[in-house]
């Protein structure tokens, strides 16, 4: 939809439908097939909307600023973060058990990058 970053048209089996991204997600055509979180939409901080306006009004729930998103556990240095899907918060570790990485790396959540990072790069968070 050229008038909104929140809406798009989806064609499946020859049928077009008007779709709306969930709260915290936006439509970015370039990432719809590679980085989509839900229904071809990506996190609002990742989408490039160009001239299309985006409604980023939060719809908060316990632990979630938006219905979809990645958020810090709080102020400071944490080795996990909150992942919200449909307004349900889940704590996610920066390092999940992985047989290919046999030792702990000591990563911490970086809210500016929306991902985990080396703690020596996060001294401003108290790491």
Tab-separated table of N, CA and C in Angstrom:
chain	number	residue	atom	x	y	z
A	1	UNK	N	0.852	-1.175	0.000
A	1	UNK	CA	0.000	0.000	0.000
A	1	UNK	C	0.903	1.245	0.000
A	2	UNK	N	0.847	2.041	-1.022
A	2	UNK	CA	1.726	3.218	-1.087
A	2	UNK	C	1.374	4.310	-0.080
A	3	UNK	N	0.228	4.175	0.622
A	3	UNK	CA	-0.174	5.219	1.570
A	3	UNK	C	0.118	4.866	3.021
A	4	UNK	N	0.621	3.648	3.285
A	4	UNK	CA	0.867	3.238	4.666
A	4	UNK	C	1.914	2.136	4.738
A	5	UNK	N	2.821	2.255	5.698
A	5	UNK	CA	3.818	1.216	5.937
A	5	UNK	C	3.231	0.087	6.782
A	6	UNK	N	2.027	0.285	7.299
A	6	UNK	CA	1.366	-0.725	8.123
A	6	UNK	C	0.528	-1.701	7.301
A	7	UNK	N	0.234	-1.323	6.053
A	7	UNK	CA	-0.660	-2.143	5.233
A	7	UNK	C	0.025	-2.568	3.941
A	8	UNK	N	-0.459	-3.702	3.401
A	8	UNK	CA	0.038	-4.187	2.112
A	8	UNK	C	-1.019	-5.088	1.496
A	9	UNK	N	-0.819	-5.417	0.244
A	9	UNK	CA	-1.731	-6.317	-0.458
A	9	UNK	C	-1.015	-7.633	-0.694
A	10	UNK	N	-1.706	-8.722	-0.369
A	10	UNK	CA	-1.131	-10.057	-0.523
A	10	UNK	C	-1.945	-10.816	-1.561
A	11	UNK	N	-1.252	-11.449	-2.484
A	11	UNK	CA	-1.910	-12.267	-3.501
A	11	UNK	C	-1.533	-13.729	-3.281
A	12	UNK	N	-2.532	-14.566	-3.062
A	12	UNK	CA	-2.318	-15.999	-2.920
A	12	UNK	C	-3.356	-16.740	-3.734
A	13	UNK	N	-2.889	-17.664	-4.551
A	13	UNK	CA	-3.774	-18.461	-5.401
A	13	UNK	C	-4.692	-17.585	-6.246
A	14	UNK	N	-4.146	-16.468	-6.725
A	14	UNK	CA	-4.906	-15.577	-7.587
A	14	UNK	C	-5.898	-14.680	-6.884
A	15	UNK	N	-5.873	-14.664	-5.552
A	15	UNK	CA	-6.799	-13.839	-4.779
A	15	UNK	C	-6.020	-12.782	-4.011
A	16	UNK	N	-6.392	-11.512	-4.202
A	16	UNK	CA	-5.731	-10.412	-3.498
A	16	UNK	C	-6.488	-10.099	-2.211
A	17	UNK	N	-5.723	-9.814	-1.154
A	17	UNK	CA	-6.358	-9.408	0.105
A	17	UNK	C	-5.566	-8.255	0.706
A	18	UNK	N	-6.289	-7.340	1.341
A	18	UNK	CA	-5.653	-6.219	2.043
A	18	UNK	C	-5.247	-6.728	3.425
A	19	UNK	N	-3.977	-6.544	3.768
A	19	UNK	CA	-3.440	-7.036	5.034
A	19	UNK	C	-2.939	-5.871	5.875
A	20	UNK	N	-2.963	-6.040	7.189
A	20	UNK	CA	-2.458	-5.047	8.126
A	20	UNK	C	-1.433	-5.728	9.024
A	21	UNK	N	-0.267	-5.108	9.173
A	21	UNK	CA	0.764	-5.653	10.045
A	21	UNK	C	0.338	-5.514	11.500
A	22	UNK	N	0.708	-6.490	12.311
A	22	UNK	CA	0.444	-6.449	13.745
A	22	UNK	C	1.210	-5.288	14.376
A	23	UNK	N	0.795	-4.864	15.549
A	23	UNK	CA	1.431	-3.774	16.283
A	23	UNK	C	2.895	-4.115	16.576
A	24	UNK	N	3.790	-3.195	16.192
A	24	UNK	CA	5.228	-3.407	16.351
A	24	UNK	C	5.891	-3.905	15.089
A	25	UNK	N	5.078	-4.194	14.062
A	25	UNK	CA	5.592	-4.670	12.780
A	25	UNK	C	5.165	-3.726	11.666
A	26	UNK	N	5.972	-3.678	10.610
A	26	UNK	CA	5.671	-2.867	9.432
A	26	UNK	C	6.004	-3.662	8.179
A	27	UNK	N	5.458	-3.242	7.054
A	27	UNK	CA	5.718	-3.938	5.793
A	27	UNK	C	6.865	-3.283	5.044
A	28	UNK	N	7.857	-4.086	4.708
A	28	UNK	CA	8.998	-3.660	3.898
A	28	UNK	C	9.158	-4.695	2.791
A	29	UNK	N	8.807	-4.316	1.578
A	29	UNK	CA	8.798	-5.243	0.443
A	29	UNK	C	10.136	-5.961	0.284
A	30	UNK	N	11.238	-5.251	0.502
A	30	UNK	CA	12.563	-5.841	0.310
A	30	UNK	C	12.863	-6.954	1.312
A	31	UNK	N	12.230	-6.924	2.488
A	31	UNK	CA	12.516	-7.926	3.525
A	31	UNK	C	11.348	-8.877	3.786
A	32	UNK	N	10.255	-8.718	3.060
A	32	UNK	CA	9.041	-9.494	3.336
A	32	UNK	C	9.255	-11.000	3.239
A	33	UNK	N	10.110	-11.453	2.350
A	33	UNK	CA	10.327	-12.884	2.177
A	33	UNK	C	11.546	-13.403	2.915
A	34	UNK	N	12.386	-12.515	3.440
A	34	UNK	CA	13.619	-12.952	4.089
A	34	UNK	C	13.651	-12.705	5.591
A	35	UNK	N	13.073	-11.619	6.077
A	35	UNK	CA	13.197	-11.240	7.475
A	35	UNK	C	11.855	-11.111	8.197
A	36	UNK	N	10.792	-11.568	7.579
A	36	UNK	CA	9.460	-11.392	8.173
A	36	UNK	C	9.338	-12.115	9.505
A	37	UNK	N	8.665	-11.462	10.438
A	37	UNK	CA	8.392	-12.029	11.747
A	37	UNK	C	7.012	-12.670	11.763
A	38	UNK	N	6.059	-12.019	11.116
A	38	UNK	CA	4.691	-12.528	11.042
A	38	UNK	C	4.007	-11.936	9.817
A	39	UNK	N	3.379	-12.767	9.010
A	39	UNK	CA	2.593	-12.343	7.849
A	39	UNK	C	3.320	-11.318	6.973
A	40	UNK	N	4.557	-11.617	6.620
A	40	UNK	CA	5.370	-10.801	5.710
A	40	UNK	C	5.783	-9.455	6.293
A	41	UNK	N	5.590	-9.233	7.566
A	41	UNK	CA	5.938	-7.962	8.210
A	41	UNK	C	7.186	-8.132	9.075
A	42	UNK	N	7.978	-7.060	9.184
A	42	UNK	CA	9.226	-7.068	9.951
A	42	UNK	C	9.086	-6.126	11.143
A	43	UNK	N	10.030	-6.246	12.103
A	43	UNK	CA	10.006	-5.342	13.253
A	43	UNK	C	10.024	-3.891	12.785
A	44	UNK	N	9.314	-3.023	13.495
A	44	UNK	CA	9.187	-1.616	13.079
A	44	UNK	C	10.530	-0.903	13.004
A	45	UNK	N	11.503	-1.284	13.819
A	45	UNK	CA	12.816	-0.636	13.792
A	45	UNK	C	13.670	-1.113	12.616
A	46	UNK	N	13.245	-2.160	11.967
A	46	UNK	CA	14.021	-2.717	10.850
A	46	UNK	C	13.488	-2.282	9.482
A	47	UNK	N	12.228	-1.891	9.427
A	47	UNK	CA	11.568	-1.571	8.151
A	47	UNK	C	12.026	-0.229	7.587
A	48	UNK	N	12.179	-0.194	6.288
A	48	UNK	CA	12.438	1.046	5.554
A	48	UNK	C	11.141	1.435	4.866
A	49	UNK	N	10.498	2.485	5.358
A	49	UNK	CA	9.186	2.877	4.841
A	49	UNK	C	9.256	3.940	3.754
A	50	UNK	N	10.396	4.590	3.608
A	50	UNK	CA	10.489	5.665	2.623
A	50	UNK	C	9.483	6.756	2.959
A	51	UNK	N	8.675	7.140	1.997
A	51	UNK	CA	7.686	8.204	2.177
A	51	UNK	C	6.369	7.696	2.792
A	52	UNK	N	6.227	6.377	2.911
A	52	UNK	CA	4.983	5.826	3.457
A	52	UNK	C	4.923	6.066	4.962
A	53	UNK	N	3.873	6.687	5.469
A	53	UNK	CA	3.771	6.912	6.917
A	53	UNK	C	3.558	5.599	7.666
A	54	UNK	N	4.069	5.566	8.903
A	54	UNK	CA	3.931	4.377	9.738
A	54	UNK	C	3.273	4.759	11.058
A	55	UNK	N	2.297	3.993	11.459
A	55	UNK	CA	1.684	4.177	12.770
A	55	UNK	C	2.438	3.274	13.744
A	56	UNK	N	3.260	3.881	14.610
A	56	UNK	CA	4.038	3.144	15.592
A	56	UNK	C	3.504	3.364	17.008
A	57	UNK	N	2.211	3.558	17.125
A	57	UNK	CA	1.602	3.734	18.438
A	57	UNK	C	1.670	2.412	19.196
A	58	UNK	N	2.303	2.395	20.377
A	58	UNK	CA	2.406	1.130	21.118
A	58	UNK	C	1.053	0.627	21.610
A	59	UNK	N	0.866	-0.684	21.553
A	59	UNK	CA	-0.244	-1.379	22.201
A	59	UNK	C	0.417	-2.282	23.232
A	60	UNK	N	0.598	-1.743	24.427
A	60	UNK	CA	1.392	-2.413	25.455
A	60	UNK	C	0.601	-3.467	26.214
A	61	UNK	N	1.356	-4.455	26.703
A	61	UNK	CA	0.839	-5.465	27.613
A	61	UNK	C	1.959	-5.761	28.604
A	62	UNK	N	1.725	-6.580	29.584
A	62	UNK	CA	2.708	-6.862	30.615
A	62	UNK	C	4.019	-7.356	29.998
A	63	UNK	N	5.085	-6.555	30.123
A	63	UNK	CA	6.398	-6.917	29.600
A	63	UNK	C	6.630	-6.558	28.150
A	64	UNK	N	5.605	-6.074	27.456
A	64	UNK	CA	5.717	-5.783	26.023
A	64	UNK	C	5.304	-4.347	25.730
A	65	UNK	N	6.209	-3.587	25.132
A	65	UNK	CA	5.853	-2.232	24.707
A	65	UNK	C	4.917	-2.290	23.498
A	66	UNK	N	5.211	-3.200	22.566
A	66	UNK	CA	4.388	-3.458	21.386
A	66	UNK	C	3.962	-4.925	21.416
A	67	UNK	N	2.968	-5.286	20.613
A	67	UNK	CA	2.532	-6.685	20.557
A	67	UNK	C	3.624	-7.593	20.007
A	68	UNK	N	4.477	-7.052	19.119
A	68	UNK	CA	5.632	-7.779	18.596
A	68	UNK	C	6.869	-6.934	18.819
A	69	UNK	N	7.947	-7.564	19.261
A	69	UNK	CA	9.195	-6.823	19.408
A	69	UNK	C	10.200	-7.525	20.302
A	70	UNK	N	11.398	-6.954	20.342
A	70	UNK	CA	12.480	-7.396	21.209
A	70	UNK	C	12.798	-6.248	22.147
A	71	UNK	N	12.855	-6.530	23.448
A	71	UNK	CA	13.007	-5.470	24.440
A	71	UNK	C	13.980	-5.885	25.532
A	72	UNK	N	14.682	-4.915	26.135
A	72	UNK	CA	15.563	-5.247	27.256
A	72	UNK	C	14.736	-5.653	28.482
A	73	UNK	N	15.351	-6.452	29.348
A	73	UNK	CA	14.683	-6.841	30.595
A	73	UNK	C	14.504	-5.651	31.517
A	74	UNK	N	15.367	-4.659	31.381
A	74	UNK	CA	15.331	-3.458	32.206
A	74	UNK	C	16.565	-2.638	31.911
A	75	UNK	N	16.814	-1.622	32.716
A	75	UNK	CA	18.029	-0.832	32.560
A	75	UNK	C	19.205	-1.653	33.065
A	76	UNK	N	20.319	-1.604	32.353
A	76	UNK	CA	21.509	-2.313	32.792
A	76	UNK	C	21.928	-3.396	31.829
A	77	UNK	N	22.835	-4.229	32.300
A	77	UNK	CA	23.465	-5.274	31.496
A	77	UNK	C	22.814	-6.618	31.802
A	78	UNK	N	22.182	-7.230	30.796
A	78	UNK	CA	21.499	-8.506	30.976
A	78	UNK	C	21.929	-9.498	29.902
A	79	UNK	N	21.989	-10.763	30.279
A	79	UNK	CA	22.365	-11.816	29.329
A	79	UNK	C	21.136	-12.436	28.668
A	80	UNK	N	19.997	-11.796	28.816
A	80	UNK	CA	18.776	-12.226	28.132
A	80	UNK	C	17.929	-10.994	27.834
A	81	UNK	N	16.841	-11.200	27.098
A	81	UNK	CA	15.974	-10.101	26.673
A	81	UNK	C	14.549	-10.617	26.592
A	82	UNK	N	13.605	-9.731	26.322
A	82	UNK	CA	12.196	-10.100	26.198
A	82	UNK	C	11.820	-10.112	24.716
A	83	UNK	N	11.210	-11.202	24.297
A	83	UNK	CA	10.662	-11.307	22.939
A	83	UNK	C	9.151	-11.354	23.077
A	84	UNK	N	8.475	-10.437	22.399
A	84	UNK	CA	7.018	-10.380	22.458
A	84	UNK	C	6.419	-10.829	21.135
A	85	UNK	N	5.444	-11.726	21.242
A	85	UNK	CA	4.683	-12.205	20.090
A	85	UNK	C	3.215	-12.197	20.479
A	86	UNK	N	2.405	-11.468	19.733
A	86	UNK	CA	0.971	-11.332	20.013
A	86	UNK	C	0.731	-10.812	21.433
A	87	UNK	N	1.654	-9.963	21.929
A	87	UNK	CA	1.507	-9.373	23.255
A	87	UNK	C	1.921	-10.272	24.401
A	88	UNK	N	2.457	-11.450	24.114
A	88	UNK	CA	2.921	-12.389	25.135
A	88	UNK	C	4.436	-12.279	25.254
A	89	UNK	N	4.933	-11.974	26.446
A	89	UNK	CA	6.360	-11.809	26.685
A	89	UNK	C	7.013	-13.138	27.046
A	90	UNK	N	8.184	-13.385	26.440
A	90	UNK	CA	9.001	-14.556	26.777
A	90	UNK	C	10.429	-14.093	26.975
A	91	UNK	N	11.061	-14.570	28.048
A	91	UNK	CA	12.468	-14.241	28.261
A	91	UNK	C	13.321	-15.163	27.395
A	92	UNK	N	14.235	-14.554	26.635
A	92	UNK	CA	15.094	-15.298	25.712
A	92	UNK	C	16.555	-15.103	26.120
A	93	UNK	N	17.319	-16.180	26.240
A	93	UNK	CA	18.734	-16.026	26.578
A	93	UNK	C	19.533	-15.569	25.356
A	94	UNK	N	20.564	-14.778	25.606
A	94	UNK	CA	21.438	-14.396	24.497
A	94	UNK	C	22.177	-15.605	23.939
A	95	UNK	N	22.394	-16.572	24.799
A	95	UNK	CA	23.091	-17.774	24.360
A	95	UNK	C	22.249	-18.994	24.676
A	96	UNK	N	21.642	-19.535	23.661
A	96	UNK	CA	20.903	-20.780	23.833
A	96	UNK	C	21.903	-21.928	23.765
A	97	UNK	N	21.516	-23.076	24.304
A	97	UNK	CA	22.401	-24.228	24.214
A	97	UNK	C	22.600	-24.580	22.752
A	98	UNK	N	23.863	-24.668	22.369
A	98	UNK	CA	24.203	-24.935	20.980
A	98	UNK	C	25.398	-25.878	20.962
A	99	UNK	N	25.225	-27.088	20.455
A	99	UNK	CA	26.337	-28.042	20.446
A	99	UNK	C	27.522	-27.570	19.593
A	100	UNK	N	27.282	-26.638	18.683
A	100	UNK	CA	28.362	-26.124	17.837
A	100	UNK	C	29.194	-25.049	18.535
A	101	UNK	N	28.700	-24.531	19.654
A	101	UNK	CA	29.431	-23.524	20.435
A	101	UNK	C	29.555	-24.093	21.851
A	102	UNK	N	30.618	-24.870	22.109
A	102	UNK	CA	30.716	-25.588	23.381
A	102	UNK	C	31.060	-24.734	24.595
A	103	UNK	N	31.409	-23.475	24.426
A	103	UNK	CA	31.723	-22.645	25.591
A	103	UNK	C	30.847	-21.398	25.632
A	104	UNK	N	30.688	-20.868	26.824
A	104	UNK	CA	29.863	-19.681	27.026
A	104	UNK	C	30.635	-18.455	26.529
A	105	UNK	N	29.976	-17.633	25.725
A	105	UNK	CA	30.621	-16.443	25.169
A	105	UNK	C	30.421	-15.208	26.040
A	106	UNK	N	29.429	-15.221	26.913
A	106	UNK	CA	29.189	-14.091	27.803
A	106	UNK	C	28.518	-12.909	27.141
A	107	UNK	N	27.660	-13.145	26.155
A	107	UNK	CA	26.998	-12.060	25.444
A	107	UNK	C	25.941	-11.381	26.312
A	108	UNK	N	25.646	-10.125	25.993
A	108	UNK	CA	24.624	-9.348	26.694
A	108	UNK	C	23.729	-8.669	25.666
A	109	UNK	N	22.489	-8.373	26.072
A	109	UNK	CA	21.544	-7.750	25.146
A	109	UNK	C	21.886	-6.281	24.928
A	110	UNK	N	21.905	-5.889	23.667
A	110	UNK	CA	22.204	-4.514	23.254
A	110	UNK	C	20.918	-3.896	22.702
A	111	UNK	N	20.237	-3.044	23.484
A	111	UNK	CA	18.965	-2.487	23.024
A	111	UNK	C	19.096	-1.625	21.772
A	112	UNK	N	20.244	-1.005	21.553
A	112	UNK	CA	20.430	-0.169	20.359
A	112	UNK	C	20.469	-1.015	19.087
A	113	UNK	N	20.995	-2.240	19.190
A	113	UNK	CA	21.099	-3.136	18.030
A	113	UNK	C	19.934	-4.125	17.955
A	114	UNK	N	19.153	-4.223	19.029
A	114	UNK	CA	18.061	-5.200	19.123
A	114	UNK	C	18.585	-6.621	18.968
A	115	UNK	N	19.788	-6.855	19.502
A	115	UNK	CA	20.382	-8.190	19.457
A	115	UNK	C	21.434	-8.295	20.551
A	116	UNK	N	22.038	-9.449	20.669
A	116	UNK	CA	23.066	-9.652	21.681
A	116	UNK	C	24.421	-9.228	21.130
A	117	UNK	N	25.289	-8.799	22.051
A	117	UNK	CA	26.559	-8.212	21.648
A	117	UNK	C	27.609	-8.550	22.702
A	118	UNK	N	28.858	-8.225	22.392
A	118	UNK	CA	29.955	-8.436	23.335
A	118	UNK	C	29.837	-7.425	24.472
A	119	UNK	N	29.940	-7.871	25.718
A	119	UNK	CA	29.766	-6.955	26.861
A	119	UNK	C	30.766	-5.811	26.897
A	120	UNK	N	31.985	-6.005	26.381
A	120	UNK	CA	32.960	-4.907	26.409
A	120	UNK	C	32.538	-3.749	25.497
A	121	UNK	N	31.571	-3.976	24.628
A	121	UNK	CA	31.025	-2.909	23.780
A	121	UNK	C	29.818	-2.248	24.431
A	122	UNK	N	29.425	-2.731	25.616
A	122	UNK	CA	28.224	-2.240	26.282
A	122	UNK	C	28.532	-1.686	27.662
A	123	UNK	N	29.672	-1.036	27.803
A	123	UNK	CA	30.050	-0.480	29.104
A	123	UNK	C	29.073	0.599	29.559
A	124	UNK	N	28.428	1.276	28.621
A	124	UNK	CA	27.449	2.305	28.986
A	124	UNK	C	26.217	1.702	29.676
A	125	UNK	N	26.020	0.388	29.527
A	125	UNK	CA	24.914	-0.305	30.194
A	125	UNK	C	25.341	-0.905	31.524
A	126	UNK	N	26.620	-0.780	31.847
A	126	UNK	CA	27.131	-1.354	33.094
A	126	UNK	C	27.740	-2.724	32.943
A	127	UNK	N	27.976	-3.149	31.718
A	127	UNK	CA	28.592	-4.464	31.491
A	127	UNK	C	30.084	-4.419	31.813
